[in-house]
Short mmCIF file of C-alpha atoms and ligand atoms in Angstrom, two decimals:
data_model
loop_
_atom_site.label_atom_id
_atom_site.label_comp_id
_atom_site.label_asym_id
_atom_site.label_seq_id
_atom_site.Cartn_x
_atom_site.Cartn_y
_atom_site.Cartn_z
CA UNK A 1 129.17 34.27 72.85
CA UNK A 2 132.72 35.72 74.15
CA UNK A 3 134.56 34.51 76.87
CA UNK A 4 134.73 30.96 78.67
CA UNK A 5 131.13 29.90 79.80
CA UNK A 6 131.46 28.02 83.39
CA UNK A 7 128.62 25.98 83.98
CA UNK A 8 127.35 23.58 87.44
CA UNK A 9 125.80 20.66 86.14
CA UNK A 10 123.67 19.63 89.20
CA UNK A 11 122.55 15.86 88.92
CA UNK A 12 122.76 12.81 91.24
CA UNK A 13 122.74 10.66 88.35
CA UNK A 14 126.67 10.22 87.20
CA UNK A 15 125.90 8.72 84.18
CA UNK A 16 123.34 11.27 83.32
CA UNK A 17 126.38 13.96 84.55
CA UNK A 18 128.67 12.69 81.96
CA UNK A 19 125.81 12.87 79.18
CA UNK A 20 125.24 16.61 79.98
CA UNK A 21 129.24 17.17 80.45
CA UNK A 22 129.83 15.24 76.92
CA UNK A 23 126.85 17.17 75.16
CA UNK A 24 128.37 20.58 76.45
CA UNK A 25 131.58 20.16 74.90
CA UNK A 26 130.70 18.97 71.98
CA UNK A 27 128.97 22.85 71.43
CA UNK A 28 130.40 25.45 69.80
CA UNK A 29 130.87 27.53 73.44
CA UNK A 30 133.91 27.43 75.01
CA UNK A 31 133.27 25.98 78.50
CA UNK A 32 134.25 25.03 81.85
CA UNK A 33 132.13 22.31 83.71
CA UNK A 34 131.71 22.05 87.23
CA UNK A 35 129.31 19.17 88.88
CA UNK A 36 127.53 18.52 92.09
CA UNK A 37 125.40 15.24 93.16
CA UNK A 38 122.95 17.12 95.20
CA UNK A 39 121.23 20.81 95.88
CA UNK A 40 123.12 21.76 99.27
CA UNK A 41 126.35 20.78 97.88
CA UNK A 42 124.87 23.11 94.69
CA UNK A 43 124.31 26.14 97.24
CA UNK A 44 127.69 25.90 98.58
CA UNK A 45 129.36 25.83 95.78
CA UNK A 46 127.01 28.91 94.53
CA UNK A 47 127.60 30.94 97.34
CA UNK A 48 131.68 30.74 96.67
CA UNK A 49 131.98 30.68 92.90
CA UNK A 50 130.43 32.33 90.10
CA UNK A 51 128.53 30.53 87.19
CA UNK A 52 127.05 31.31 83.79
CA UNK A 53 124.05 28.79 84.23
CA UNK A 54 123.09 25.68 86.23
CA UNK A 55 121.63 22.69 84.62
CA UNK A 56 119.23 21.53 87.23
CA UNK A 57 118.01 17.71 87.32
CA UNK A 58 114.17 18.09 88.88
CA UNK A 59 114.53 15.42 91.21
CA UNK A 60 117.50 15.64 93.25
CA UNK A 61 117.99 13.21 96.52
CA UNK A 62 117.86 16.18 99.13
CA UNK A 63 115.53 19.11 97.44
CA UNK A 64 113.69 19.43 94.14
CA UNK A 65 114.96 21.78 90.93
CA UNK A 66 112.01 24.11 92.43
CA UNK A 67 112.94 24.17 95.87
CA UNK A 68 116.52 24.90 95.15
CA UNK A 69 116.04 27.56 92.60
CA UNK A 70 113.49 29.06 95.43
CA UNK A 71 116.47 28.91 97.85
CA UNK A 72 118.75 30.53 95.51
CA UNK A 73 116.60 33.55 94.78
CA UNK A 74 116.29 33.53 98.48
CA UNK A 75 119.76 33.91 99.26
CA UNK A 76 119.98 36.32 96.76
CA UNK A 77 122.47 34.35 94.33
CA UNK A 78 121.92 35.02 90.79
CA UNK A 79 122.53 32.52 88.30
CA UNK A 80 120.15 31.17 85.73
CA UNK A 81 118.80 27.92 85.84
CA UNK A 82 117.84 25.48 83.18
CA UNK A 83 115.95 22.05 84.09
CA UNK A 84 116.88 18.87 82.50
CA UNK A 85 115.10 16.24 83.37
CA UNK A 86 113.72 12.65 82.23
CA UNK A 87 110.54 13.01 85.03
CA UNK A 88 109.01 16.15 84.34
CA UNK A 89 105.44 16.84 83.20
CA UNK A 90 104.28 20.36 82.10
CA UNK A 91 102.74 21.45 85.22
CA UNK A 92 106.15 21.17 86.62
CA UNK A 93 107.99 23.00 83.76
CA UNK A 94 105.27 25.83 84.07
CA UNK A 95 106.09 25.75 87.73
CA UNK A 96 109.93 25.83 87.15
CA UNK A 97 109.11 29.02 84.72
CA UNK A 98 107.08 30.65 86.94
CA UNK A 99 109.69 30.06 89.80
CA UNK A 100 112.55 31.80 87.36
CA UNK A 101 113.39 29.20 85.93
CA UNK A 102 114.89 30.42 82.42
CA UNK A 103 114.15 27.15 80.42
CA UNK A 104 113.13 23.41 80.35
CA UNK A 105 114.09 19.96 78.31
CA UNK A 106 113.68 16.73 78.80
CA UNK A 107 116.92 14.65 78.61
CA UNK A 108 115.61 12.39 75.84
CA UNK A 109 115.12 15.83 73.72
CA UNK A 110 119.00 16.74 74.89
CA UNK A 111 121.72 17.32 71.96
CA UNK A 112 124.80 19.49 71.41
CA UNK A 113 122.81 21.99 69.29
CA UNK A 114 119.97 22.47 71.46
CA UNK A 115 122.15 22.75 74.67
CA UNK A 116 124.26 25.84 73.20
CA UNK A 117 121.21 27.19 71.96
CA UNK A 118 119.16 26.96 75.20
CA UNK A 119 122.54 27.94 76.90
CA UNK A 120 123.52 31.42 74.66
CA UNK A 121 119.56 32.66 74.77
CA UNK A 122 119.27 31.89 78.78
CA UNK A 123 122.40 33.57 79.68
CA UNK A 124 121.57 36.09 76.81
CA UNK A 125 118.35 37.42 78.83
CA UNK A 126 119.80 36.57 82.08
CA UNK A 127 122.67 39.37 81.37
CA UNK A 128 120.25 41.54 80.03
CA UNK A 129 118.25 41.04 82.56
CA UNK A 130 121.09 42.33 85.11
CA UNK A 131 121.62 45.15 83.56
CA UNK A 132 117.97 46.44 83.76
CA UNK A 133 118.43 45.43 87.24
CA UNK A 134 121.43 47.55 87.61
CA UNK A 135 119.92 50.40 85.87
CA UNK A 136 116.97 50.05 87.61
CA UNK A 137 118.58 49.83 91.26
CA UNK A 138 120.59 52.86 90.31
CA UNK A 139 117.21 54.51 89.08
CA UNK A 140 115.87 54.03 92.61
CA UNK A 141 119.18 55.14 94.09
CA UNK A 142 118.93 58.82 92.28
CA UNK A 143 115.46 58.89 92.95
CA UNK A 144 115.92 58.15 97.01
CA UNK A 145 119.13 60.90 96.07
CA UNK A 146 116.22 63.05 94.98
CA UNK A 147 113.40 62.82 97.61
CA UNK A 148 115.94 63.12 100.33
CA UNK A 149 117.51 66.30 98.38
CA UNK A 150 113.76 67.95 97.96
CA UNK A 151 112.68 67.03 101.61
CA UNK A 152 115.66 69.03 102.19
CA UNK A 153 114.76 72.02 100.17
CA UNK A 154 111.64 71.89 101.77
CA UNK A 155 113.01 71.54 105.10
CA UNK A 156 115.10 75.18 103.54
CA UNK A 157 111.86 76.74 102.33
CA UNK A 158 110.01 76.79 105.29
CA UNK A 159 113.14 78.51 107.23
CA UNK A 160 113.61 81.10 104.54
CA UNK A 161 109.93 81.55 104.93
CA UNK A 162 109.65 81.78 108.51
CA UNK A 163 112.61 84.26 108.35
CA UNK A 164 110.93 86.36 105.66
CA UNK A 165 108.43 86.58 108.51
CA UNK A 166 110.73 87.42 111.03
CA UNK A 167 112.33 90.04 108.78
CA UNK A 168 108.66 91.15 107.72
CA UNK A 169 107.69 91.71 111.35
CA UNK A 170 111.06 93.68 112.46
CA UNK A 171 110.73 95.57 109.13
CA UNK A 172 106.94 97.03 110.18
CA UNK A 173 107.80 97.58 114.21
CA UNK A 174 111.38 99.65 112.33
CA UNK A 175 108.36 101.85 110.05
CA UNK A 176 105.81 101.63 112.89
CA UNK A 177 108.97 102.91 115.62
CA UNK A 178 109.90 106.04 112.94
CA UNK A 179 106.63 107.01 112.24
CA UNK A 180 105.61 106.94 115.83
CA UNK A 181 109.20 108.65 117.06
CA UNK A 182 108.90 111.31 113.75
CA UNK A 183 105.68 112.18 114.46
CA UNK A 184 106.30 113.14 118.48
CA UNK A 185 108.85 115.04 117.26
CA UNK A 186 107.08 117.36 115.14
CA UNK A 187 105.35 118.56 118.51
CA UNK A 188 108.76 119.89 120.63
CA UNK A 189 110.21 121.03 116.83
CA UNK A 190 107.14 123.18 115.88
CA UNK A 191 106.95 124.93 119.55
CA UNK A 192 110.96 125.54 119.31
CA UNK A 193 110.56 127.25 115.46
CA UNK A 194 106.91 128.23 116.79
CA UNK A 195 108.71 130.37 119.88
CA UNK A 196 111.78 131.72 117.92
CA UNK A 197 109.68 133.38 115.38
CA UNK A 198 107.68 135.38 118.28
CA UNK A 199 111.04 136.13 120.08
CA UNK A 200 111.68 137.69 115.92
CA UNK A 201 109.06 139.54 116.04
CA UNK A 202 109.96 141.28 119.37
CA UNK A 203 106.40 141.45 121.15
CA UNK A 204 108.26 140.63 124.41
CA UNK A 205 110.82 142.48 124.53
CA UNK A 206 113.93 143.95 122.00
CA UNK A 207 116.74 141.55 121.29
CA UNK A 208 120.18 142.82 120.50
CA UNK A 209 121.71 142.15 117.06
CA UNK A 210 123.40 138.91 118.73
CA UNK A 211 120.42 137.62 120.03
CA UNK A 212 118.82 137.73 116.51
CA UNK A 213 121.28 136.30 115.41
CA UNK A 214 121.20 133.35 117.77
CA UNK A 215 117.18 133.31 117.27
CA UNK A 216 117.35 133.30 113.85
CA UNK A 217 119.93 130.46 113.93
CA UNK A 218 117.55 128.40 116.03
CA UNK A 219 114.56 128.76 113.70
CA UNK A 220 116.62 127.69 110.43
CA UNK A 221 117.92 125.04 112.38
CA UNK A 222 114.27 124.81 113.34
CA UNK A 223 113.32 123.85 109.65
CA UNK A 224 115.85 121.96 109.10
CA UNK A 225 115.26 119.96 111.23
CA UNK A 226 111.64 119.33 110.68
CA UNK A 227 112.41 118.78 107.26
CA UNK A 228 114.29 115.90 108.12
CA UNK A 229 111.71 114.43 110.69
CA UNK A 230 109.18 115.07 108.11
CA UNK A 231 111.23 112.98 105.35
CA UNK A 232 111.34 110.35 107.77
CA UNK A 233 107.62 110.31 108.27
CA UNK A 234 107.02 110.57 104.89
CA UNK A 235 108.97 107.40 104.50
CA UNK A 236 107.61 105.24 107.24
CA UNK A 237 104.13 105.55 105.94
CA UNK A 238 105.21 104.47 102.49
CA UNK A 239 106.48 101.47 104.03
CA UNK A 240 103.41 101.13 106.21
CA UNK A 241 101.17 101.33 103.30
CA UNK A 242 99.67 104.38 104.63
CA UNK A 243 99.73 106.81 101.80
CA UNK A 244 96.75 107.33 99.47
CA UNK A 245 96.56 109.51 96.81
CA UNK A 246 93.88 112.19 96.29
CA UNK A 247 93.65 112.33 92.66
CA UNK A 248 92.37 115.90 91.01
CA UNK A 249 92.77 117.55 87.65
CA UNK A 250 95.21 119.58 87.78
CA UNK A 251 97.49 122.04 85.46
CA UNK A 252 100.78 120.23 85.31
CA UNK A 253 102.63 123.50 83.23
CA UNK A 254 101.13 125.59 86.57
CA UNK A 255 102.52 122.67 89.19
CA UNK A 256 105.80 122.85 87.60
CA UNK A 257 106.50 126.50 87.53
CA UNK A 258 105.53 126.82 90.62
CA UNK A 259 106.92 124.30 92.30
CA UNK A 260 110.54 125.52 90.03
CA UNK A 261 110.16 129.47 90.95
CA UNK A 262 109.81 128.16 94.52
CA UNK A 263 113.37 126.90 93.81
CA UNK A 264 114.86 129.37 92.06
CA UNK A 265 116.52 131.12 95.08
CA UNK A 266 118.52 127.61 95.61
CA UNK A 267 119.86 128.03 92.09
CA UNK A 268 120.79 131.70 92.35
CA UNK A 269 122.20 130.69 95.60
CA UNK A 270 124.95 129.20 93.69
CA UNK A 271 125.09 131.06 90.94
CA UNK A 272 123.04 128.35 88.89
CA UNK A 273 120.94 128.59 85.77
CA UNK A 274 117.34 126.85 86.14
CA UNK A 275 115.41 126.65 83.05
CA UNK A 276 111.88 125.21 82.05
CA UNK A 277 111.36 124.02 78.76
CA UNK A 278 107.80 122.82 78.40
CA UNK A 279 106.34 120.96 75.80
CA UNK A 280 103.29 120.26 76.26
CA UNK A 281 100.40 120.71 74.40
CA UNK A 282 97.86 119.20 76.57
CA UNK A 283 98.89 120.16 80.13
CA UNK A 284 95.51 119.12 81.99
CA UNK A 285 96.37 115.73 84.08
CA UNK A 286 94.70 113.55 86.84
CA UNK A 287 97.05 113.22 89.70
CA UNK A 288 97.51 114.20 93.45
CA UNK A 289 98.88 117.46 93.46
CA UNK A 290 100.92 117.44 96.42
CA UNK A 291 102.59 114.21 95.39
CA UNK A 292 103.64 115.17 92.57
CA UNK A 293 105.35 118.37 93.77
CA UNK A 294 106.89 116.32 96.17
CA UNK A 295 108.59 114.49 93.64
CA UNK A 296 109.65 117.72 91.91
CA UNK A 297 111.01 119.33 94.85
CA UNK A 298 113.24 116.32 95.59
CA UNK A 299 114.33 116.15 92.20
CA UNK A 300 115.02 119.62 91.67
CA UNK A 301 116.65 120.13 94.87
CA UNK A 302 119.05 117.20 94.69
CA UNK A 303 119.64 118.90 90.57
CA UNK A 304 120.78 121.90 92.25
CA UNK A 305 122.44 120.05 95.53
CA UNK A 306 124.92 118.02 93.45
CA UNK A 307 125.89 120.69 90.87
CA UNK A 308 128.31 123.04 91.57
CA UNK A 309 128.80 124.87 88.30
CA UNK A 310 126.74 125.28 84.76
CA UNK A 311 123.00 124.55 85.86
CA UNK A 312 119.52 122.74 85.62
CA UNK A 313 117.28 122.08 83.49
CA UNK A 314 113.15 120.78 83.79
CA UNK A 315 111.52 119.28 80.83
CA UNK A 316 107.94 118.50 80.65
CA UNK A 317 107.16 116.33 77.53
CA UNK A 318 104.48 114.29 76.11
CA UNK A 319 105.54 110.63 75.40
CA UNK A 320 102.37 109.31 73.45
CA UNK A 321 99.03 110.07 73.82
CA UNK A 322 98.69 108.48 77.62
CA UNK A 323 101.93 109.04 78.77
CA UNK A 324 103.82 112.49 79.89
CA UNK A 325 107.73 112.86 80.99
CA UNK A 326 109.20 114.93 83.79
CA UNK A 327 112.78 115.02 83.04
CA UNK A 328 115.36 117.07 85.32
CA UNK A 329 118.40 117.28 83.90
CA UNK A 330 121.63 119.00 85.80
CA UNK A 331 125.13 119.43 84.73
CA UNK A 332 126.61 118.35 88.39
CA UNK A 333 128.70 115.96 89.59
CA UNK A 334 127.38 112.60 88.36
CA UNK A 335 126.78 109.11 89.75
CA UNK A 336 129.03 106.54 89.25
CA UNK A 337 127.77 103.49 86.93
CA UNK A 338 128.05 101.07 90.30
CA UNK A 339 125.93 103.51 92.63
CA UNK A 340 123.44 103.92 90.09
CA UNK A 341 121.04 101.37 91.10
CA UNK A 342 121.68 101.62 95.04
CA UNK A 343 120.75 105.45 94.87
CA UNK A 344 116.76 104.39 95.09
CA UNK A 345 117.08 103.05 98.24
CA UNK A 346 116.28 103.83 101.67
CA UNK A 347 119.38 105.76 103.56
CA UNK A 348 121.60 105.14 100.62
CA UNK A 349 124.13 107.95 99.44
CA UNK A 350 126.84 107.87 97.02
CA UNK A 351 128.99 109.62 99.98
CA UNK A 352 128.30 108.18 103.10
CA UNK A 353 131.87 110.20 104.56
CA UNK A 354 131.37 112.01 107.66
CA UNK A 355 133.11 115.10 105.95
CA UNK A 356 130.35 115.13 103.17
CA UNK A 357 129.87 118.27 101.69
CA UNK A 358 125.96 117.63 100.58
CA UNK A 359 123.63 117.05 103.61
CA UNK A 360 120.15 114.93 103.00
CA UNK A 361 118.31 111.72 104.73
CA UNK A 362 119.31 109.85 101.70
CA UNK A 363 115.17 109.15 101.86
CA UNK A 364 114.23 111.53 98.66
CA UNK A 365 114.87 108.91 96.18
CA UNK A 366 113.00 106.29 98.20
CA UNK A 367 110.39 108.17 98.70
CA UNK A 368 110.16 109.67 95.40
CA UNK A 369 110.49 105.98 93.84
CA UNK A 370 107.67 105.04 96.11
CA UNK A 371 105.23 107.49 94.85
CA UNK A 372 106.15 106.95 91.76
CA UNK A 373 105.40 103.35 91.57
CA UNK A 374 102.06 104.35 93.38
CA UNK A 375 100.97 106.56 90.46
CA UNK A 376 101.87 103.43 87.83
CA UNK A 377 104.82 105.25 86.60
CA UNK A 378 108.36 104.60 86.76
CA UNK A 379 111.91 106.90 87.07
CA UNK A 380 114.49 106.29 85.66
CA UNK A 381 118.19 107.93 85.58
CA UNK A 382 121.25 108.17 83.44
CA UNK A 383 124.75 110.14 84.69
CA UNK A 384 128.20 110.50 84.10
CA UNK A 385 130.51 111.22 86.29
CA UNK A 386 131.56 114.78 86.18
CA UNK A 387 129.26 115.65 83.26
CA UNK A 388 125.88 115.55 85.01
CA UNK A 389 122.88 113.65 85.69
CA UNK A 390 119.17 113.07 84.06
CA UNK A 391 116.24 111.75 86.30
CA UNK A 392 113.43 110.97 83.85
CA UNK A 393 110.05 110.19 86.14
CA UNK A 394 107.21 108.56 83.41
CA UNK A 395 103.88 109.04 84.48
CA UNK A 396 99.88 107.82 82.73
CA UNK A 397 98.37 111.08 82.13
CA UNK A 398 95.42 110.07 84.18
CA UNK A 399 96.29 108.11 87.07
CA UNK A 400 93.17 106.12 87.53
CA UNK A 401 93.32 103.89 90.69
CA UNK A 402 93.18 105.46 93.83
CA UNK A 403 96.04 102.93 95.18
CA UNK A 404 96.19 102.65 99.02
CA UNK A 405 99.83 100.89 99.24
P1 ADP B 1 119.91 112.75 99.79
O1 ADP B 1 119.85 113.74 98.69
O2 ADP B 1 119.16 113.17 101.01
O3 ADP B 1 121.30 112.29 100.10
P2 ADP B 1 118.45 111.09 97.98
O4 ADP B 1 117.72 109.83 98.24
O5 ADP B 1 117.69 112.21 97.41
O6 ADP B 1 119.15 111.44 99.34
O7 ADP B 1 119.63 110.76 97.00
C1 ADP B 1 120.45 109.64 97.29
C2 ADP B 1 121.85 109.83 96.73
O8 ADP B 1 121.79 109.83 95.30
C3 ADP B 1 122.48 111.17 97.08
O9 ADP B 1 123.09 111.15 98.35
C4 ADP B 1 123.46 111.31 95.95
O10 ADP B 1 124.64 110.57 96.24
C5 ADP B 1 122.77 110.68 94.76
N1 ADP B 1 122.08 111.68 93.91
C6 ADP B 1 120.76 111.96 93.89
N2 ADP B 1 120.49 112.91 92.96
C7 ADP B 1 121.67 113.23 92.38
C8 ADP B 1 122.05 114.14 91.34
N3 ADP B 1 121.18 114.91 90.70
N4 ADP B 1 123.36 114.20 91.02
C9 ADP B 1 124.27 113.41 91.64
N5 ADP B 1 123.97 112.55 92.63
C10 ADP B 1 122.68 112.43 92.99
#
């Protein structure tokens, strides 16, 4: 055993003191004695100084060895005790033991040997003993750390939640507020293009050039307009959950021509090829028709919008057996790596400038991502900046639930 040992002998007996104290240093432990006649002079000493190990007489003249181990452990000094006495019995050393008491001999039994034997093996467990103590206290220290650190992500939980609610509830009045404000808006925009296309047709009267001019003006503005009002409609109910789909067979080689040629006066516009290249052999599908030119018309018209020079190009493929692709690819300006993921939602454009040359909502992509995701499918895109752009929208051929969103 390293180190010096120091040890209380506590015994009221001097004789039987310098027994123990002569038996102690004749083991092979280096030690330093200290010795008390009774069990308060025992505490005090205690309570200043630490020891190895006590050796306890049982009958002391103030207290017993039990009561003033049980006064120890309530004071909360640790030391370990070992009784030597020449009046025990073995109900008291089972006592002693039970009281924490590390070990027991009567003082006829006492010799070098068995004092540094009973000496290394108690303050061999008692050390050990600390340490699981130790570990143990600090074991209940992280685990107070962590009940106090989950109580407070609890405590965090329930805000976030009851702020998801919040958010929730000012999310549905913002889609309740634009469908309500788009929709009365419709009214006073379809009697302004509804009374500017009479004044066209001149059953009240002749206008000069200037005034047809200034008519016709009103109506395109008219449409324009309404387009945008209509976009926002469009959106709110997607975000309301108020858009079903009325599934039909239909002719998707038919849907897309049609809904291109409808186009095709955008392209010329600008001087813009528009091709078709369809390839596919089986062009009967299960969709809702008017869906699914909506998501044609906004991808074809933003094709055309954002290319200035070469032209576009629709693709109609099948991808296996279940699966067909709508791919518009144009040779305009490109999206930027960073915007590419931001261009799906709501209001966002990759030019938000004042000055922008391209007008829109910046709702097509939401919308079209929305009824995309209603049909099962997905869309996805790939660009490069200043070469062009491909939106690729991947669709089941037979779009089986009828999903109210
Ligand atoms: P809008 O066209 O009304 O601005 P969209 O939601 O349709 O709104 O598109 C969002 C943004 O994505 C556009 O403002 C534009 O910056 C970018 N974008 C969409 N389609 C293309 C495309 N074919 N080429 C380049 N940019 C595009």
């Amino acid at each position: 055993m390293e180190g010096k040992l120091k040890i209380l002998i506590v015994d009221d007996e001097i004789v039987d003191r310098m027994a123990i104290n002569r038996d102690l240093k004749q083991t092979d432990l280096d030690i330093e004695i200290a010795e008390v006649n009774d069990a308060k002079s025992a505490i005090a000493i205690l309570k200043t100084n630490n020891f190895d190990c006590i050796c306890l007489d049982y009958l002391l003249p103030d207290w017993n060895g039990l009561e003033l181990v049980k006064e120890l452990q309530k004071l909360a000094i640790k030391v370990p005790a070992i009784v030597l006495t020449g009046h025990g019995n073995e109900q008291i050393a089972v006592e002693l033991m039970k009281a924490g008491v590390y070990d027991y001999l009567p003082k006829s039994k006492i010799s070098p040997k068995i004092l540094a034997r009973m000496l290394k093996n108690t303050i061999r467990i008692h050390r050990a003993e600390m340490l699981a103590d130790s570990a143990n206290q600090k074991l209940r220290e992280t685990n107070e750390l962590l009940v106090t650190q989950n109580q407070e992500l609890e405590r965090q939980r329930q805000r976030i939640e009851v702020q998801n609610q919040q958010l929730q509830e000012i999310s549905q009045l913002k889609s309740e507020f634009l469908a309500v404000m788009s929709h009365e808006l419709r009214t006073p925009m379809n009697a302004i293009m509804g009374f500017s296309q009479m004044l066209l047709l001149e059953r009240h009267g002749i206008l000069t050039d200037k005034q047809q001019q200034m008519t016709k003006r009103i109506l395109q503005n008219g449409e324009n307009l309404l387009t945008i009002v209509n976009e926002v409609l469009d959106f709110s109910k997607l975000e309301l959950g108020h858009v079903e789909l009325y599934l039909e067979e239909l002719d998707l080689i038919e849907l897309v021509t049609v809904t291109t040629e409808e186009l095709r006066s955008l392209a010329e516009k600008k001087d813009l090829s528009l091709e078709i290249d369809l390839k596919l052999a089986r062009p009967l599908i299960v969709n809702d028709g008017n869906c699914l030119k909506r998501i044609l018309t906004n991808l074809l018209s933003n094709a055309i919008k954002f290319t200035d020079k070469g032209g576009v190009k629709i693709t109609v493929s099948a991808r296996d057996r279940e699966t067909i692709e709508i791919a518009v690819r144009d040779s305009g300006i490109g999206i930027d790596r960073a915007n590419l993921s931001d261009i799906f939602e709501a209001f966002r454009q990759v030019d938000r400038s004042i000055t922008r040359k391209h007008s829109g909502t910046g709702l097509g992509l939401a919308i079209t991502q929305s009824l995309v995701e209603i049909m099962s499918g997905k869309i996805e895109v790939e660009s490069m900046p200043g070469q062009g752009s491909t939106f690729r929208v991947i669709l089941p051929r037979q779009v089986v639930k009828l999903c109210p969103i």
